Short mmCIF file of C-alpha atoms and ligand atoms in Angstrom, two decimals:
data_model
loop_
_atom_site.label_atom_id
_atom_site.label_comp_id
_atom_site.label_asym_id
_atom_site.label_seq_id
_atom_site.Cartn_x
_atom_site.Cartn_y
_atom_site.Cartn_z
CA UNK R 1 12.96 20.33 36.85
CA UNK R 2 10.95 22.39 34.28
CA UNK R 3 8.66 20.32 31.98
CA UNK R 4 6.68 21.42 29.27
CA UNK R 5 4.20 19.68 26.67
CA UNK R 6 4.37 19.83 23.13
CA UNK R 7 0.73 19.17 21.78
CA UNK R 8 -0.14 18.48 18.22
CA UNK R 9 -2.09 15.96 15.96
CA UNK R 10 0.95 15.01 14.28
CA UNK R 11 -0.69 13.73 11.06
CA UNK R 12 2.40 12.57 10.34
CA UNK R 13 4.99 14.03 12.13
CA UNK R 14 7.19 16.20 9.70
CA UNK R 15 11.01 17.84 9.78
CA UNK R 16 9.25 21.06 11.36
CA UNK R 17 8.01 19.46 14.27
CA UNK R 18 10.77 17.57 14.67
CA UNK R 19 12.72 20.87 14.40
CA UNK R 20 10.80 22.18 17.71
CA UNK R 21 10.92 18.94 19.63
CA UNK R 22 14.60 19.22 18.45
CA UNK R 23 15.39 22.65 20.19
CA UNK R 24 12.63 22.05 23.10
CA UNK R 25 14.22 19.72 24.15
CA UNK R 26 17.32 21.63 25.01
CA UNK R 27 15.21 24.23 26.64
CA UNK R 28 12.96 21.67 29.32
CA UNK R 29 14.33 19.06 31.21
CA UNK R 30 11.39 17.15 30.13
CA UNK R 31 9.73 17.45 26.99
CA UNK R 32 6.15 15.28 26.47
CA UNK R 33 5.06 15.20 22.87
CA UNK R 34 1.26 15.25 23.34
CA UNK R 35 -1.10 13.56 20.47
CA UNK R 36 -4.35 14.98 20.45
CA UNK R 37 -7.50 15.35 18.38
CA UNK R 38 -7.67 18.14 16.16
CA UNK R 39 -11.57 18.50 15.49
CA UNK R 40 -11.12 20.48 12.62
CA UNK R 41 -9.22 17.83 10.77
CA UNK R 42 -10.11 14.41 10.82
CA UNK R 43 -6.94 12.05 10.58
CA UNK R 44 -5.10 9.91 7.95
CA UNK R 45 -3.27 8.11 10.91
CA UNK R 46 -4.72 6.54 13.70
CA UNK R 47 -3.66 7.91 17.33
CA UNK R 48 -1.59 4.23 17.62
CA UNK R 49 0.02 5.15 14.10
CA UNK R 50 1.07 8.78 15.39
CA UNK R 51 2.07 7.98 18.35
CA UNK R 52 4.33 4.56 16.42
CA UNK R 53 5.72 7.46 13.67
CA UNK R 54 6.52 9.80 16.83
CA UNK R 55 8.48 7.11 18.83
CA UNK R 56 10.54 5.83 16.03
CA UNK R 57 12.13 9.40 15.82
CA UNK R 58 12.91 10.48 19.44
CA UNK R 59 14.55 7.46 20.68
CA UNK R 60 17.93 9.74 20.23
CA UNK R 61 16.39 12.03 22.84
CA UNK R 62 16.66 10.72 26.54
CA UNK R 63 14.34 13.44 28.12
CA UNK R 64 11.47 13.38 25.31
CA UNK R 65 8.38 11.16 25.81
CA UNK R 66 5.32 10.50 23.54
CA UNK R 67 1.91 10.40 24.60
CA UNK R 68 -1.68 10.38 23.59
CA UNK R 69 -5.04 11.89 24.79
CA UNK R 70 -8.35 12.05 23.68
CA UNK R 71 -9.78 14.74 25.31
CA UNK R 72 -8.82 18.81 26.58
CA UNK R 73 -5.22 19.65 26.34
CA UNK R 74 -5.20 21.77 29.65
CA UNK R 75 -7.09 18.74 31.02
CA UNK R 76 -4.15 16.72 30.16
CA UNK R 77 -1.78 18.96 31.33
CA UNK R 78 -3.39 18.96 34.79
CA UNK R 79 -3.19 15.64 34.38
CA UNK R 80 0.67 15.33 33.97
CA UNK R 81 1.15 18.27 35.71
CA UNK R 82 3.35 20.39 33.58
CA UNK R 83 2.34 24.14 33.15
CA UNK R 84 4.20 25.01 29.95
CA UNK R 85 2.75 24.28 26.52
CA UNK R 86 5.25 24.75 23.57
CA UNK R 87 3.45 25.73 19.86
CA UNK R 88 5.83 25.98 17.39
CA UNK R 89 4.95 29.18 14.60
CA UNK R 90 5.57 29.17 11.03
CA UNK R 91 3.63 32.23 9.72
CA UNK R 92 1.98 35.15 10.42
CA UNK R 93 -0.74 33.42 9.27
CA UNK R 94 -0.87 30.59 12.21
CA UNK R 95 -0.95 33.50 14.40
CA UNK R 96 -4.38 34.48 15.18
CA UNK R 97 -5.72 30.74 15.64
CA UNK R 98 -2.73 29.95 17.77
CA UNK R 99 -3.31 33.23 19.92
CA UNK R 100 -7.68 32.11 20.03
CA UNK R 101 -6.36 28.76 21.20
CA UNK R 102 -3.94 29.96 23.95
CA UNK R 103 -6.28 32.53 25.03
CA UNK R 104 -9.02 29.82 25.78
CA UNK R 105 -6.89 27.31 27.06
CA UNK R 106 -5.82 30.36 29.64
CA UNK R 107 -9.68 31.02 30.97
CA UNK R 108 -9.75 27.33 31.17
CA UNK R 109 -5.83 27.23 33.05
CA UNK R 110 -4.34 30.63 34.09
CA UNK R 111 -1.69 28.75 35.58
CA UNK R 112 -1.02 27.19 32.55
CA UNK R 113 1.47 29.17 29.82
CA UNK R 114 1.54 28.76 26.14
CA UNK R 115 4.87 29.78 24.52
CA UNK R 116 5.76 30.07 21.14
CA UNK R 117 8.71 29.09 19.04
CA UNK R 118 9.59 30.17 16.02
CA UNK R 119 9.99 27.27 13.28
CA UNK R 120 13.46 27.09 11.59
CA UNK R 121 13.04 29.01 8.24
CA UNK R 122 14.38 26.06 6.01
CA UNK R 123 10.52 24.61 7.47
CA UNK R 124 8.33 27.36 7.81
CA UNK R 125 6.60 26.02 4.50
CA UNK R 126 5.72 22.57 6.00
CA UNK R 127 2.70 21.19 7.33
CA UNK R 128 1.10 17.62 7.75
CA UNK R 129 -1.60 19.14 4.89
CA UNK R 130 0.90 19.77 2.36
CA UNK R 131 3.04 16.39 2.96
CA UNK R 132 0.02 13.95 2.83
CA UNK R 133 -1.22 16.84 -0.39
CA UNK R 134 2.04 16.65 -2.41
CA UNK R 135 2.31 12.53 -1.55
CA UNK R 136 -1.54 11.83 -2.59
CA UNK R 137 -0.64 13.54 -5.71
CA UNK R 138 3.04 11.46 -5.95
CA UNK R 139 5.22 14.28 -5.09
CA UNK R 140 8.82 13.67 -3.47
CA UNK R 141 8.34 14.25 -0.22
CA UNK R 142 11.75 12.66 0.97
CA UNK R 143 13.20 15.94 2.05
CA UNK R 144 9.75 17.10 4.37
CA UNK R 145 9.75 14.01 6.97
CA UNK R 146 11.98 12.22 8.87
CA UNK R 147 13.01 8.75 6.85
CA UNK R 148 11.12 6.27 8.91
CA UNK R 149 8.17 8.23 8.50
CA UNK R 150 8.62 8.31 4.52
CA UNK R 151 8.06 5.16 4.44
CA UNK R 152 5.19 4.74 6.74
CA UNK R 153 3.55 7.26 4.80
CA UNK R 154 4.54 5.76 1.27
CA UNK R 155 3.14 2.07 3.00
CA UNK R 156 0.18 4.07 3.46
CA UNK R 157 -1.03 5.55 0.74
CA UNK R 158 0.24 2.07 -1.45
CA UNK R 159 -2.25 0.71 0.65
CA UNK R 160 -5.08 3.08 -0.60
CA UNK R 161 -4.30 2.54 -3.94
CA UNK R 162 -4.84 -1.09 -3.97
O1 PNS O 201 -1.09 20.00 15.02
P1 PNS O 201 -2.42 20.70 15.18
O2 PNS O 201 -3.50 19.96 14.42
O3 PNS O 201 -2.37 22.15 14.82
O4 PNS O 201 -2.77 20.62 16.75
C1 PNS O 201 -3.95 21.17 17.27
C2 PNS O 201 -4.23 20.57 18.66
C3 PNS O 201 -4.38 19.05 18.56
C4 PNS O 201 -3.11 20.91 19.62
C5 PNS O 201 -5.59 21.20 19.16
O5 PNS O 201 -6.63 20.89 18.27
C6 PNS O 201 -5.96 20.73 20.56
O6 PNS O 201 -5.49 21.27 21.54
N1 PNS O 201 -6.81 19.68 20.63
C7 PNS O 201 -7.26 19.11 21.90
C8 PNS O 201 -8.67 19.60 22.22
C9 PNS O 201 -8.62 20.97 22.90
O7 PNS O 201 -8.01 21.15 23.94
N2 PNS O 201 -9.28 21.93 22.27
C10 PNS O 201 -9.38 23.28 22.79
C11 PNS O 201 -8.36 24.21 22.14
S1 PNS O 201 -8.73 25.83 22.61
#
């Protein structure tokens, strides 16, 4: 049984990630779909509202899970002890963080693999920073998230405004 961990902080959830978990989950037996912190961003969402957005989408999946941790992703991989991490790529330009952040989560874990997947082209352009961007601003962003999420996100930011 090969499991692997797809980590992200999901801020919402868009059609690219759910493109990866999509094909992941064809490749694992077992896929988790990890919420972390991303220091470098500080969230719209709570954890409990990622982790809400994340389970109303894989329920068609019978070996995905979703999870949370606040803390080291190779600690929580120990933790559940799964040795693959799946990143999804969408540029060239992801590349060199992607590669810093697999390279120090191998000193910390050299048992512990990052692989990479190439996002679908029709998504390469998305990111959780350009949904909540285009949204903020009132743009359509029907055709970047998954349905339920629209709405969670629309709920949201109505909820700013007022
Ligand atoms: O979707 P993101 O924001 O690109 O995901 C980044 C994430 C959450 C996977 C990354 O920030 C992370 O692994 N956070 C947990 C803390 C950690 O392990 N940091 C060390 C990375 S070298």
């Amino acid at each position: 049984m090969i499991g692997a961990i797809y980590p992200g902080s999901f801020d919402p959830v868009t059609n690219g990630h759910l493109d990866i978990i999509d094909r992941a989950s064809k490749v694992f037996d077992h896929l988790i779909v990890a919420v972390l912190e991303n220091p470098r961003k500080p969230p719209l969402f709570s954890m409990e509202e990622r982790v809400r957005m994340l389970n109303s989408i894989i329920d068609v999946y019978n070996n995905v899970e979703v999870d949370y941790y606040r803390g080291l992703l190779i600690e929580y991989a120990q933790k559940r002890g799964v040795n693959i991490i799946i990143k999804g790529l969408r540029a060239v330009s992801d590349f060199e963080f992607e590669f810093q952040m697999a390279l120090a989560n191998r000193k910390m874990d050299c048992n512990i693999e990052t692989m990479f997947m190439m996002t679908n082209n029709m998504y390469s352009f998305i990111s959780s920073s350009i949904v909540k961007e285009v949204a903020s601003y009132g743009g359509d962003i029907k055709d970047l998230v998954p349905p339920r999420v629209y709405h969670v996100i629309m709920d949201k930011l109505a909820a700013f405004r007022t």
